[in-house]
Coordinates of C-alpha atoms and ligand atoms in Angstrom, one line a residue:
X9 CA -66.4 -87.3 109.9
X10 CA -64.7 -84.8 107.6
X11 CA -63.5 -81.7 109.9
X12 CA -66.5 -79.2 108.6
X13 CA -64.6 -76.5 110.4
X14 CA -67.8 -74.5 111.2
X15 CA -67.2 -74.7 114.9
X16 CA -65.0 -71.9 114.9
X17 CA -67.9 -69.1 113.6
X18 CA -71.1 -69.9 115.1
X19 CA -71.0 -70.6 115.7
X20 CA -69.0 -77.2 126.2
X21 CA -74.3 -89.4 137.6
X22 CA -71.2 -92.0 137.6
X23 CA -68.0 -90.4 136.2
X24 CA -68.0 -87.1 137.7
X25 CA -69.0 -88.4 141.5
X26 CA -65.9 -90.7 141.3
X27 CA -63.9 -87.2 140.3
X28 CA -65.2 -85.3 143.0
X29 CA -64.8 -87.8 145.7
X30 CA -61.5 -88.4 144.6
X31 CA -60.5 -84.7 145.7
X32 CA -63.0 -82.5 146.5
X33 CA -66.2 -82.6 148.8
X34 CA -69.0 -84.9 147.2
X35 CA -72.0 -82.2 145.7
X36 CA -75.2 -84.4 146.3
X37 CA -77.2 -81.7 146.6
X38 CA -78.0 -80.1 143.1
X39 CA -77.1 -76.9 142.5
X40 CA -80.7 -75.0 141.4
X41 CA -79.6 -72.5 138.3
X42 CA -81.8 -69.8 136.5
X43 CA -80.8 -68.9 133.0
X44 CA -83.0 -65.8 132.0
X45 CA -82.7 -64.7 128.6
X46 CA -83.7 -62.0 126.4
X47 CA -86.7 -62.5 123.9
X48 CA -87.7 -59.8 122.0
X49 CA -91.7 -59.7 120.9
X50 CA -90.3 -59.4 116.9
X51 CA -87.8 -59.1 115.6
X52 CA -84.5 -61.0 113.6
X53 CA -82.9 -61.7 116.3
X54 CA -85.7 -62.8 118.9
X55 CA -84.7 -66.1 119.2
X56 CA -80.9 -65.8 119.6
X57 CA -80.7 -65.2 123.4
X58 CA -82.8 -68.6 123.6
X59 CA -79.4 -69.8 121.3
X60 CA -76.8 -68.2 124.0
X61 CA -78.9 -69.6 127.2
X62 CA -78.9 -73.4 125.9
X63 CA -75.1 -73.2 125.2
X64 CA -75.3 -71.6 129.2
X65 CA -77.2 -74.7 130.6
X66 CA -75.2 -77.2 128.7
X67 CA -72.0 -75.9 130.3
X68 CA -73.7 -76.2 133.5
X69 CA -75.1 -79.4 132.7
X70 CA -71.1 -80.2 133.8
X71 CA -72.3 -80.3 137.7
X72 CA -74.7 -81.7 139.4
X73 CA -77.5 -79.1 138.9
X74 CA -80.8 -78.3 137.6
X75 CA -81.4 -76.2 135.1
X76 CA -84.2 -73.6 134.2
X77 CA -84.2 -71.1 131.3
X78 CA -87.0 -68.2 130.2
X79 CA -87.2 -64.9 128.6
X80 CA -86.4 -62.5 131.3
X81 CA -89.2 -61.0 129.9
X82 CA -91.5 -62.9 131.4
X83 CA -89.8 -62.5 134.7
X84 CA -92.4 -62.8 137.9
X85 CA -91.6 -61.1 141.2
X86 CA -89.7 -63.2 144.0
X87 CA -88.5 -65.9 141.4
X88 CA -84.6 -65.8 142.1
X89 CA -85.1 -66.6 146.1
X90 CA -85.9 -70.5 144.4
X91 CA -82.5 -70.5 142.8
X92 CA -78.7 -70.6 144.4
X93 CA -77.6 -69.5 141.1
X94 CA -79.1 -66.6 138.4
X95 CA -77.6 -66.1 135.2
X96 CA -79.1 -63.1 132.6
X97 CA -77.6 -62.9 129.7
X98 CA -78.0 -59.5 128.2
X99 CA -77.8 -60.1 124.2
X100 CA -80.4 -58.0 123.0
X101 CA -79.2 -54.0 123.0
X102 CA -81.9 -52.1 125.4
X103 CA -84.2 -54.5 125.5
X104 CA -86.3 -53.5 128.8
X105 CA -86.0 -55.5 131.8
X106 CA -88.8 -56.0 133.9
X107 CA -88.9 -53.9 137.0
X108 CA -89.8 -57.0 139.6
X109 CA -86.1 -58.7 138.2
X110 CA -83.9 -55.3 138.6
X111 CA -85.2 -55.1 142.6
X112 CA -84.8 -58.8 142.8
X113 CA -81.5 -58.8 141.3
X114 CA -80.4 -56.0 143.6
X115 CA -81.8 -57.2 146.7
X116 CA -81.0 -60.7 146.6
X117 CA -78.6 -62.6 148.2
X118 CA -78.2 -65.2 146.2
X119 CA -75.5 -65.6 143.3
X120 CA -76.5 -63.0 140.3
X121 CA -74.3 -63.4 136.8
X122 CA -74.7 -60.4 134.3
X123 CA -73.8 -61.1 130.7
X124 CA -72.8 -57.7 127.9
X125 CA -75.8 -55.7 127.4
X126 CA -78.4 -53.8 129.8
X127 CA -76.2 -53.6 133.5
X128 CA -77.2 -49.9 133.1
X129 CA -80.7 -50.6 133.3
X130 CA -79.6 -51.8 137.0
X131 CA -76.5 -49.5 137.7
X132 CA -77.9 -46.5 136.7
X133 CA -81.1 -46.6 137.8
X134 CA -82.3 -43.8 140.0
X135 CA -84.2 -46.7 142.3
X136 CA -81.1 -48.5 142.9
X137 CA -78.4 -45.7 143.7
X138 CA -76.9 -47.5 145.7
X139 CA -75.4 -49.7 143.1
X140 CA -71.7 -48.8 143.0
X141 CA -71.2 -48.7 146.9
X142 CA -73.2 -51.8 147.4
X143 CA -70.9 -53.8 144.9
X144 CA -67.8 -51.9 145.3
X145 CA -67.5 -50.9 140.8
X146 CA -69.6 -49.2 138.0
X147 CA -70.9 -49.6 134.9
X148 CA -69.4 -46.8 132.7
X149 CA -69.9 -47.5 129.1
X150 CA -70.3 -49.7 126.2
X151 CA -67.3 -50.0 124.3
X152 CA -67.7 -51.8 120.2
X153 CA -65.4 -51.3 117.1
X154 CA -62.5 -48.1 117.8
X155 CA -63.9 -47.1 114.2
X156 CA -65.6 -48.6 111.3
X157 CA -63.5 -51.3 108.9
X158 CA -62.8 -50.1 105.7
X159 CA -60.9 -52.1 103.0
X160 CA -58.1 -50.6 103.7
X161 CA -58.3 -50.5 107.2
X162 CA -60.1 -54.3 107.4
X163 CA -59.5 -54.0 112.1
X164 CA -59.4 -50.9 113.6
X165 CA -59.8 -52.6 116.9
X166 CA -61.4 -53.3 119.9
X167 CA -61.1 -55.3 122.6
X168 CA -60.3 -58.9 121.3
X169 CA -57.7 -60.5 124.0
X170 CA -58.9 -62.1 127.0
X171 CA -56.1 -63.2 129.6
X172 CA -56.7 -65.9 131.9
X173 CA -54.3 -68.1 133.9
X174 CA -51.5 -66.4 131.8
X175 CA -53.3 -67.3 128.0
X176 CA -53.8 -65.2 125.6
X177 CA -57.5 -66.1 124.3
X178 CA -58.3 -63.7 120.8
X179 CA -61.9 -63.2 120.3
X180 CA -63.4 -64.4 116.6
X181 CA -62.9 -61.2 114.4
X182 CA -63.2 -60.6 110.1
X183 CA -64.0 -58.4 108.2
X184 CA -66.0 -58.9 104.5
X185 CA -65.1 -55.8 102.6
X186 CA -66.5 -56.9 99.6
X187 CA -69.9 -56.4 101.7
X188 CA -68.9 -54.6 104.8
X189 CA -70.1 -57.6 107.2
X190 CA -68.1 -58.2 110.2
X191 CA -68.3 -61.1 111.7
X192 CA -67.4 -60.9 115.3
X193 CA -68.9 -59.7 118.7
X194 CA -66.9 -56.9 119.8
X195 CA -69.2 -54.9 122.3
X196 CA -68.3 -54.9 126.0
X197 CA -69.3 -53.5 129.1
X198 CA -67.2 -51.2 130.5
X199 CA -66.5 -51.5 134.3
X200 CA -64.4 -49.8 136.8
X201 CA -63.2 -50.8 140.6
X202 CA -64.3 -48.0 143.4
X203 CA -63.7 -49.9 146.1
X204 CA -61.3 -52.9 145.9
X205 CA -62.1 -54.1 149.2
X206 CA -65.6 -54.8 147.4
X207 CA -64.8 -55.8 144.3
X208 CA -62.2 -57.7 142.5
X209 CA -61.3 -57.5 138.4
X210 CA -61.3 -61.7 138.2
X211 CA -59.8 -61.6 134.6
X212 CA -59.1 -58.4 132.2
X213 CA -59.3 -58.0 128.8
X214 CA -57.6 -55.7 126.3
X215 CA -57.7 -54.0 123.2
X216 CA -54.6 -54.9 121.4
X217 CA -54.3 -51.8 119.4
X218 CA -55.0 -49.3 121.9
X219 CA -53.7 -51.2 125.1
X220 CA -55.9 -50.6 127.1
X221 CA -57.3 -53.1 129.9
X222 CA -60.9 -53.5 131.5
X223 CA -62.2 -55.9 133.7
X224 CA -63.9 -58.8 131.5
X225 CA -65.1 -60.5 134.3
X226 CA -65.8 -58.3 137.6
X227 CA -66.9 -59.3 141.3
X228 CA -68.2 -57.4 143.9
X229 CA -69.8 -59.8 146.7
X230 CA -72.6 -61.5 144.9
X231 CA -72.9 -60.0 141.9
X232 CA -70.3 -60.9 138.7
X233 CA -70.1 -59.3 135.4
X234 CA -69.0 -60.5 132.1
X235 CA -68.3 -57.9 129.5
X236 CA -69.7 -59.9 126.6
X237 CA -71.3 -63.1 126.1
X238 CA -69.1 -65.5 125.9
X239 CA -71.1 -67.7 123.7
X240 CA -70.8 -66.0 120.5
X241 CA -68.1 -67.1 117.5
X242 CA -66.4 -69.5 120.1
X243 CA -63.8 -71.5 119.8
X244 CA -60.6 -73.7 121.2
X245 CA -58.7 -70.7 121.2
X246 CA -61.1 -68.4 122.8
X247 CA -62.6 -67.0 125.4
X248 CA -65.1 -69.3 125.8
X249 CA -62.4 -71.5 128.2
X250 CA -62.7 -68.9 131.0
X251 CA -66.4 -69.4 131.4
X252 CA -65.6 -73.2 130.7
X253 CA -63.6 -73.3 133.7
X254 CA -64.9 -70.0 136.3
X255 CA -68.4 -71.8 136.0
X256 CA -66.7 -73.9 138.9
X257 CA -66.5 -70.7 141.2
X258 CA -69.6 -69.2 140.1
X259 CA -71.4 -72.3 141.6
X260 CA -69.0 -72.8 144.4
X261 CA -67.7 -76.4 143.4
X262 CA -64.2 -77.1 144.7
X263 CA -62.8 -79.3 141.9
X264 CA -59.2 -80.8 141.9
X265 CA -56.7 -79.7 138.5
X266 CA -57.1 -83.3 136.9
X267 CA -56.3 -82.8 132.6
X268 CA -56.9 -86.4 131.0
X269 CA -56.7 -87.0 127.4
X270 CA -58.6 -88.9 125.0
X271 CA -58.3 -89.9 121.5
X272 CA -60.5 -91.8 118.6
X273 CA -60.3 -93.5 115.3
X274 CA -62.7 -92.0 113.4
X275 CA -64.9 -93.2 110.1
X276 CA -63.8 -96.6 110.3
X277 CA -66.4 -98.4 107.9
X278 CA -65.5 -101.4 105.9
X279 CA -63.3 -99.9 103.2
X280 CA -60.7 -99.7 106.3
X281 CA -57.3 -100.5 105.5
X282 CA -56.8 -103.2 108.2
X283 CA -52.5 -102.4 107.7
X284 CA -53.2 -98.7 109.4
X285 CA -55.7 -100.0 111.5
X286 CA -52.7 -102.7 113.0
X287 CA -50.1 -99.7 112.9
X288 CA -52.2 -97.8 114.7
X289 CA -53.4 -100.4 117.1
X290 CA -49.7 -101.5 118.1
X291 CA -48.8 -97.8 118.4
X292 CA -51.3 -96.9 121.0
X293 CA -51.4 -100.2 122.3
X294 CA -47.4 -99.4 123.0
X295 CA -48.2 -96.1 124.5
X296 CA -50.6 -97.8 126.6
X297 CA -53.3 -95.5 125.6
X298 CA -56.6 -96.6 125.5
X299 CA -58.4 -95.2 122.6
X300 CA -62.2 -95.4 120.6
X301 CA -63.4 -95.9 117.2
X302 CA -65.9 -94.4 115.5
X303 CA -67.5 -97.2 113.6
X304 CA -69.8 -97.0 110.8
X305 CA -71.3 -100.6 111.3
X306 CA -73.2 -100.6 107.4
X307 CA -71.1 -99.5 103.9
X308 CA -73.6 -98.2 101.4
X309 CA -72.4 -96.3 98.0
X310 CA -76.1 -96.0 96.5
X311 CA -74.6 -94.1 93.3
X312 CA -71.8 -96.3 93.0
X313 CA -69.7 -93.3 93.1
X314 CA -66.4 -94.9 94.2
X315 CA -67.4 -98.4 92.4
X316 CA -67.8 -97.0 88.7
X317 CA -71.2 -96.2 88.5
X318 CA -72.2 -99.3 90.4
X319 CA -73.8 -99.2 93.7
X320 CA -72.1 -101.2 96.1
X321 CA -73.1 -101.7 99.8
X322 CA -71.1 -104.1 102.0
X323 CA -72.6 -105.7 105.2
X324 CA -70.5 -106.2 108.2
X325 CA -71.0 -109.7 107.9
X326 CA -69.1 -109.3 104.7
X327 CA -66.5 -106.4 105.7
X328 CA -63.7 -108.7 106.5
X329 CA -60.9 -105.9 106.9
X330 CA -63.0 -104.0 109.4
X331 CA -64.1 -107.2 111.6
X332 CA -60.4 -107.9 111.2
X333 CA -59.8 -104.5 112.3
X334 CA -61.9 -104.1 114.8
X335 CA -61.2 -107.4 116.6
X336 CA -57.0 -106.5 116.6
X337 CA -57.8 -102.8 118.2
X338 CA -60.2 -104.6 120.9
X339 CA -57.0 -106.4 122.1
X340 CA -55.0 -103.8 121.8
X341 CA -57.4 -101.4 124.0
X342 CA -59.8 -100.0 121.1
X343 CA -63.7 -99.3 122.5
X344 CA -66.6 -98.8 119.7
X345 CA -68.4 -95.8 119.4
X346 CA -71.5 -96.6 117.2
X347 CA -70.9 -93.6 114.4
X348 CA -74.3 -93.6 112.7
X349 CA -75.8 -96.5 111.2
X350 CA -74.8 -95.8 107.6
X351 CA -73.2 -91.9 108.0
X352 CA -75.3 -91.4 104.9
X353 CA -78.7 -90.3 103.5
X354 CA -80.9 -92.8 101.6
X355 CA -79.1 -92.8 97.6
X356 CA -79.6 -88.8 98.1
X357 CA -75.9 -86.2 98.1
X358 CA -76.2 -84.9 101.4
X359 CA -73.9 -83.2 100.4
X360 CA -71.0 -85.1 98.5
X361 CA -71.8 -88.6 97.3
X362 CA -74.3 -90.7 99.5
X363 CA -71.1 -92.7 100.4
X364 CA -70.8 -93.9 104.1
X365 CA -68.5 -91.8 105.6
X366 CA -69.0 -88.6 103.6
X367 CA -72.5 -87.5 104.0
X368 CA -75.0 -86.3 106.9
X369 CA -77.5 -88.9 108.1
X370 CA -79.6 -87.0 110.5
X371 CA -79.4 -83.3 109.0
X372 CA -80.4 -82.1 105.7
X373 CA -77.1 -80.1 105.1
X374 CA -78.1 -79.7 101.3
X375 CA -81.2 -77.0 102.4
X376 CA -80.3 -76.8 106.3
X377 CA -83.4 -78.2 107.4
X378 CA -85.0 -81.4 108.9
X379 CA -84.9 -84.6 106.7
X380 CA -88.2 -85.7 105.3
X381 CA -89.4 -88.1 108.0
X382 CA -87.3 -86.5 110.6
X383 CA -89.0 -88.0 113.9
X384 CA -87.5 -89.4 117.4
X385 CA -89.1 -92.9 116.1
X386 CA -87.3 -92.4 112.9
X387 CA -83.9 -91.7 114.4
X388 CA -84.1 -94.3 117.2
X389 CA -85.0 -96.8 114.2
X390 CA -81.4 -96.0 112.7
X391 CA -79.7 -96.0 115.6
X392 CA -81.0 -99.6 116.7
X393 CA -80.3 -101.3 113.2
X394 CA -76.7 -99.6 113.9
X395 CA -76.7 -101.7 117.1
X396 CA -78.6 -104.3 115.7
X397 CA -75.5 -104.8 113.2
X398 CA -72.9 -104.5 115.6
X399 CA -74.5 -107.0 118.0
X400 CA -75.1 -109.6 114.9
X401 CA -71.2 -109.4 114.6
X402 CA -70.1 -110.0 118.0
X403 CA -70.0 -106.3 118.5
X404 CA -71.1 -103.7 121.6
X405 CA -70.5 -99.6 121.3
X406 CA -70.0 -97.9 124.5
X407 CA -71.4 -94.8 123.1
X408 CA -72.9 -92.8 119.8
X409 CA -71.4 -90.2 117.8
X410 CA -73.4 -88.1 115.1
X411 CA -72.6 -88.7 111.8
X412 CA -70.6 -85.0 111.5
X413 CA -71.6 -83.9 114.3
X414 CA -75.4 -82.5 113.4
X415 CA -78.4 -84.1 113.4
X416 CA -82.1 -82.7 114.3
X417 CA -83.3 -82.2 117.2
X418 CA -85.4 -85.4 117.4
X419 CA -82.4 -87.2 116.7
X420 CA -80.6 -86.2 119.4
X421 CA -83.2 -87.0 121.6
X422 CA -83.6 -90.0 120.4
X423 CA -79.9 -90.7 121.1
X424 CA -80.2 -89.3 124.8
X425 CA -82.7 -92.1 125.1
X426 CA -80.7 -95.0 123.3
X427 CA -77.4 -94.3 124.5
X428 CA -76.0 -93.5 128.4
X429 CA -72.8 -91.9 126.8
X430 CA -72.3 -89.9 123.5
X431 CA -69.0 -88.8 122.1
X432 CA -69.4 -85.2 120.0
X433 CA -69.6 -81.8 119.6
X434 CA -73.5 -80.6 119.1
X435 CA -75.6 -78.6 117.3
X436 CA -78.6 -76.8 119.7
X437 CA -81.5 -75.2 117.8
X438 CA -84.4 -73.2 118.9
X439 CA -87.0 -75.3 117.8
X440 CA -87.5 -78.8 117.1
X441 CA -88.3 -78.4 114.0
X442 CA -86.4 -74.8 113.4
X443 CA -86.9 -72.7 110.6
X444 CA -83.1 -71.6 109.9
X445 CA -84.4 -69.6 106.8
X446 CA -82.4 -66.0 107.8
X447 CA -85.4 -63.8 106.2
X448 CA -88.0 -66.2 108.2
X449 CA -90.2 -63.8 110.3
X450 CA -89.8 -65.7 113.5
X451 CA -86.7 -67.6 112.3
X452 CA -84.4 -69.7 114.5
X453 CA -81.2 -70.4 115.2
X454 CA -78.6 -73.1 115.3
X455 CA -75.2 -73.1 117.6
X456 CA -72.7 -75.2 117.3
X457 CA -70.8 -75.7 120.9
X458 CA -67.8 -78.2 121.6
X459 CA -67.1 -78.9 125.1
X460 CA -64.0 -79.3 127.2
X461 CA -65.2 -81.9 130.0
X462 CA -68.0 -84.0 130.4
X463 CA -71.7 -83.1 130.3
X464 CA -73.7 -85.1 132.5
X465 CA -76.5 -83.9 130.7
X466 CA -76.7 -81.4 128.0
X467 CA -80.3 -79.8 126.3
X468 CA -81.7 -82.6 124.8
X469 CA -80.3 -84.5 127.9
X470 CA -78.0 -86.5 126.3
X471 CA -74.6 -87.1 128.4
X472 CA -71.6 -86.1 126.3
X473 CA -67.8 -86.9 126.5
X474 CA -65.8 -84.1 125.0
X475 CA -63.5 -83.4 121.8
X476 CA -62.4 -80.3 122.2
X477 CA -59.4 -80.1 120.1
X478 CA -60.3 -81.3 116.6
X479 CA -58.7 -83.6 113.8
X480 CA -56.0 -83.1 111.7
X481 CA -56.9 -82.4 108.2
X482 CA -54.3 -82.2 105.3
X483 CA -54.8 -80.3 102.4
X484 CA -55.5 -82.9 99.4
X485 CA -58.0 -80.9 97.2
X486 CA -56.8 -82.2 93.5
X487 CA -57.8 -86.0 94.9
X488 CA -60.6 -84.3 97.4
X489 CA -62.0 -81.2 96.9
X490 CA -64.0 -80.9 100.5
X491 CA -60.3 -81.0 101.9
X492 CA -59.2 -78.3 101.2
X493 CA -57.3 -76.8 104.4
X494 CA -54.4 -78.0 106.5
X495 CA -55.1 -78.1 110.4
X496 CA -52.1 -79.6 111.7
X497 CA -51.0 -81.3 114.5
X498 CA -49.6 -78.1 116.1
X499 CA -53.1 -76.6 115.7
X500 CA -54.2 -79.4 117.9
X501 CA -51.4 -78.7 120.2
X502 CA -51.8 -75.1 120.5
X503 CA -55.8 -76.3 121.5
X504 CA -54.3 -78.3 124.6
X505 CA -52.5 -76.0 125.6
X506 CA -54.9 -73.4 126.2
X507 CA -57.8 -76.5 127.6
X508 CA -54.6 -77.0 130.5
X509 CA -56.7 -73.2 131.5
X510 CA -60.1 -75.1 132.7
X511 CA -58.9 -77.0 135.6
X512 CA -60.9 -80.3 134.8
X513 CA -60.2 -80.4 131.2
X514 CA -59.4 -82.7 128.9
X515 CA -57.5 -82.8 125.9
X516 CA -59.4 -84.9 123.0
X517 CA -59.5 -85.4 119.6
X518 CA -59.6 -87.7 117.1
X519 CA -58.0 -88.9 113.6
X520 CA -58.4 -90.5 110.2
X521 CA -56.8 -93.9 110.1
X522 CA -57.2 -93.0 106.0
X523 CA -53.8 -90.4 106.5
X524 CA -51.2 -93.1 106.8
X525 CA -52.7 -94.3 103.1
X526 CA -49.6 -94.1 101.0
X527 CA -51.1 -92.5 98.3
X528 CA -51.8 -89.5 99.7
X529 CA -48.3 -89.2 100.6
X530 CA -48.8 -87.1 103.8
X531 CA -47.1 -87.5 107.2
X532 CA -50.2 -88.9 109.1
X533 CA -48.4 -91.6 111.3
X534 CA -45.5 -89.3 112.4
X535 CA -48.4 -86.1 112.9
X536 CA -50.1 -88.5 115.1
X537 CA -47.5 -89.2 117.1
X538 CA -46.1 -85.9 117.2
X539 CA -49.6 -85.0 118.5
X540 CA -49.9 -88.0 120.8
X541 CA -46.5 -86.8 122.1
X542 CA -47.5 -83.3 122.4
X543 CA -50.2 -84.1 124.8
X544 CA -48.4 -86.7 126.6
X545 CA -45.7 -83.4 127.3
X546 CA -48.2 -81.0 128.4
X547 CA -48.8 -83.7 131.3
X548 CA -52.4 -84.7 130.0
X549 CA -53.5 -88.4 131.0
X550 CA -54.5 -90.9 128.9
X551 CA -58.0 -92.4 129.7
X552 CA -60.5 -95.3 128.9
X553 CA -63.1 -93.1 127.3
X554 CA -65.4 -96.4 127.8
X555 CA -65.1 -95.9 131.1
X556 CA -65.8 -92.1 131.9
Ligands
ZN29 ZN1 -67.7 -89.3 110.4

């Protein structure tokens, strides 16, 4: 899987009980969450709070909890007191609340968490004047852009820098002045302290022109506020961490500091080069690192595209280099992760060449839609002929990993039912067959979230090991043109460094064995170990990811 970069905009039962018994008290009872969300009746944007409260319940799919999510809209009385924990996430401006959730919200005694938009439906409510002496702050304003961009003034600022456990994490901002779009979320809630013995500013945020600090995430007894949603334009360098890692206070789960690392091989299909693959292989085996690869089990080039014209596709029962391959990194600690069962779509572009290794198999990236035949029967029929192949060669995978990272939503519950483990970042939607056309009446939406621990079970209840740091990628656009950016290994290092601020999380990524080809002429070997290094240094530990 090429690096597709997207993640940045739009845009995380057996492991985790060893964890927690290891330091903390064993959880056995689960934690009962609410996610309430807004849901406009029409509207653009009805769906996108749905978006935000999946990305919500996968983070808190982390625990041991259940998980329930619904318009607040449809809010009845008395609801909360079956919860320990109630999240609203207040994404759409003004939206009204219903009056049953404001008195529950108030009154209850249970854990409330208030996302951005609508606190002053609550705070400044006549019924519930109280507010401010009961939680020890108020709600004083909504604070967006200091002033509109112009092309000559592309930021005029607003708060963008989160600091937590001494980072600096910079919320997603640009500016399109060719058509004035900005794309970033720079609304916040402004809070203030009244009474400290109350209430307590957890983590501030600033506005780097202007210097001026506000709470970003306040408590007063019960009740915490975040001054945005921290779901929108996330990435490894964000502010997405802090709810990453105070999700473990919210729902009151001691949790020891424990950062483990984990790396993969990725796209390893039979055009391998089995000399990297050894290189590689007596490099980590060195290290003693333990390490996957993403294997693409069946080579098809329909078009012939990289065979003159002629379409080649190689079994594995032929594909001596990667059996060869594959058997040296299974001494040497290698695991397979079963990476589609072709990484392609039928003799279709979807979107470069049909080629294993290049193209979508579960998505139709080409119009952003469902593939024709998209079904869970459909998937699971792929993803057994991928084990199917494997097994007729000897060959188990511990886990699956989306051909670049996106697939439907059938698929992916096709894999939650194939496979106990998956390896990725995801893709949620808000249908299962969504409509992603922006001038769709009742159109949906599609996230993209990467995780920085393990999900014991995510939205389409698949259980997911993190990558949270990416790949390298060299620019090589005269021989490629869809690589056409460098993200080097000091990106990658920069991303651990600020995952060392959730205190369970890991560093992971992965990395093409096809950089150390000599005709590309690129450091790969000496970036991976610089990276490899890098993580080692920031006091990460390597782990089996077959065993997590
Ligand atoms: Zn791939």
């Amino acid at each position: 899987m090429r690096n597709t970069g997207w993640f940045t905009r739009i845009a995380c039962a057996l492991v985790l009980a060893i964890g927690l018994t290891a330091g903390a008290q064993a959880q056995t009872t689960p934690i009962r969450a609410l996610v309430l969300y807004d849901q406009a009746a029409s509207g653009p944007y009805t769906k996108l709070g749905m978006a935000y409260a999946i990305m919500l319940r996968n983070l808190i799919g982390h625990w041991n909890t259940t998980v329930d999510m619904e318009p607040i809209q449809g809010y009845a009385a008395g609801k909360v007191e079956q919860y320990n924990v109630i999240f609203y996430i207040g994404s759409h401006y003004d939206l009204p609340i219903p009056p049953a959730f404001l008195a529950d919200a108030y009154n209850t005694t249970k854990t409330v968490v208030w996302f951005k938009y609508n606190l002053w439906q609550l705070a400044w409510n006549p019924s519930y004047a109280g507010f401010n002496a009961k939680y020890g702050f108020m709600f004083s304003s909504l604070r967006g852009m200091d002033a509109a961009p112009t092309s000559t003034n592309p930021n005029p600022g607003f708060f963008d820098t989160v600091t937590y456990k001494t980072r600096l994490l910079s919320k997603y901002y640009a500016y399109d002045a060719a058509t004035g779009a900005i794309n970033a979320d720079p609304d916040v809630g402004v809070t203030q302290i009244l009474d400290p013995t109350k209430a307590q500013q957890l983590v501030p945020i600033s506005n780097a022109r202007t210097n001026e600090v506000i709470p970003y995430v306040v408590r007063g007894g019960n009740f915490w506020y975040f001054a945005d949603l921290p779901f929108s334009y996330i990435g490894p360098r964000d502010r997405y961490l802090v709810i990453c890692d105070i999700l473990h206070d919210i729902l009151g789960v001691v949790t020891p500091t424990q950062q483990r690392a984990l790396v993969r091989l990725e796209d390893v299909s039979a055009l391998v080069n089995r000399n990297t693959m050894t290189i590689l292989s007596n490099y980590l085996r060195s290290k003693s690192i333990p390490f996957g690869i993403a294997t693409i089990p069946f080579y098809t080039d329909p078009l012939g595209v990289y065979n003159g014209g002629v379409p080649q596709t190689i079994r594995m029962r032929q594909a001596t280099a990667l059996r060869n391959s594959l058997n040296y990194a299974l001494q040497n600690g290698g695991k397979i992760v079963l990476h589609g069962y072709t990484h392609q779509y039928s003799n279709i572009r979807n979107p470069h060449t049909a080629v294993s290794g290049d193209d979508y198999e579960f998505w139709d990236i080409v119009n952003n839609r469902v593939l024709p035949g998209d079904s869970v029967a459909w998937a699971l029929g792929r993803m057994n002929s991928g084990i199917n192949e494997l097994a007729l060669n000897g060959y188990t995978a511990f886990a699956w990993e989306p051909p670049h990272y996106q697939m439907s939503p059938n698929a992916y519950q096709a894999a939650a039912q194939r496979f106990p483990t998956t390896w990725q970042r995801a893709v949620y939607y808000t249908a299962t067959v969504p409509n992603l056309s922006p001038t769709a009446a009742n159109r949906d939406f599609a996230v993209g979230q990467f995780f920085p621990y393990v999900i014991r079970k995510d939205y389409y209840n698949q259980r997911i090991l993190p990558e949270n740091l990416g790949n390298i990628e060299y620019d090589i656009r005269d021989i490629d043109p869809t690589s056409n950016f460098n993200y080097t290994w000091q990106d990658l290092k920069l991303n651990a460094e600020n995952a060392k601020v959730v205190r369970d999380g890991f560093a992971s990524f992965f990395f093409h064995p096809f950089w150390l080809e000599p005709e590309l002429n690129k450091p790969g070997f000496q970036d991976f170990q610089s990276i490899i290094n890098a993580i080692e240094a920031l006091g990460y530990q390597w782990v089996d990811p077959s065993t997590l």
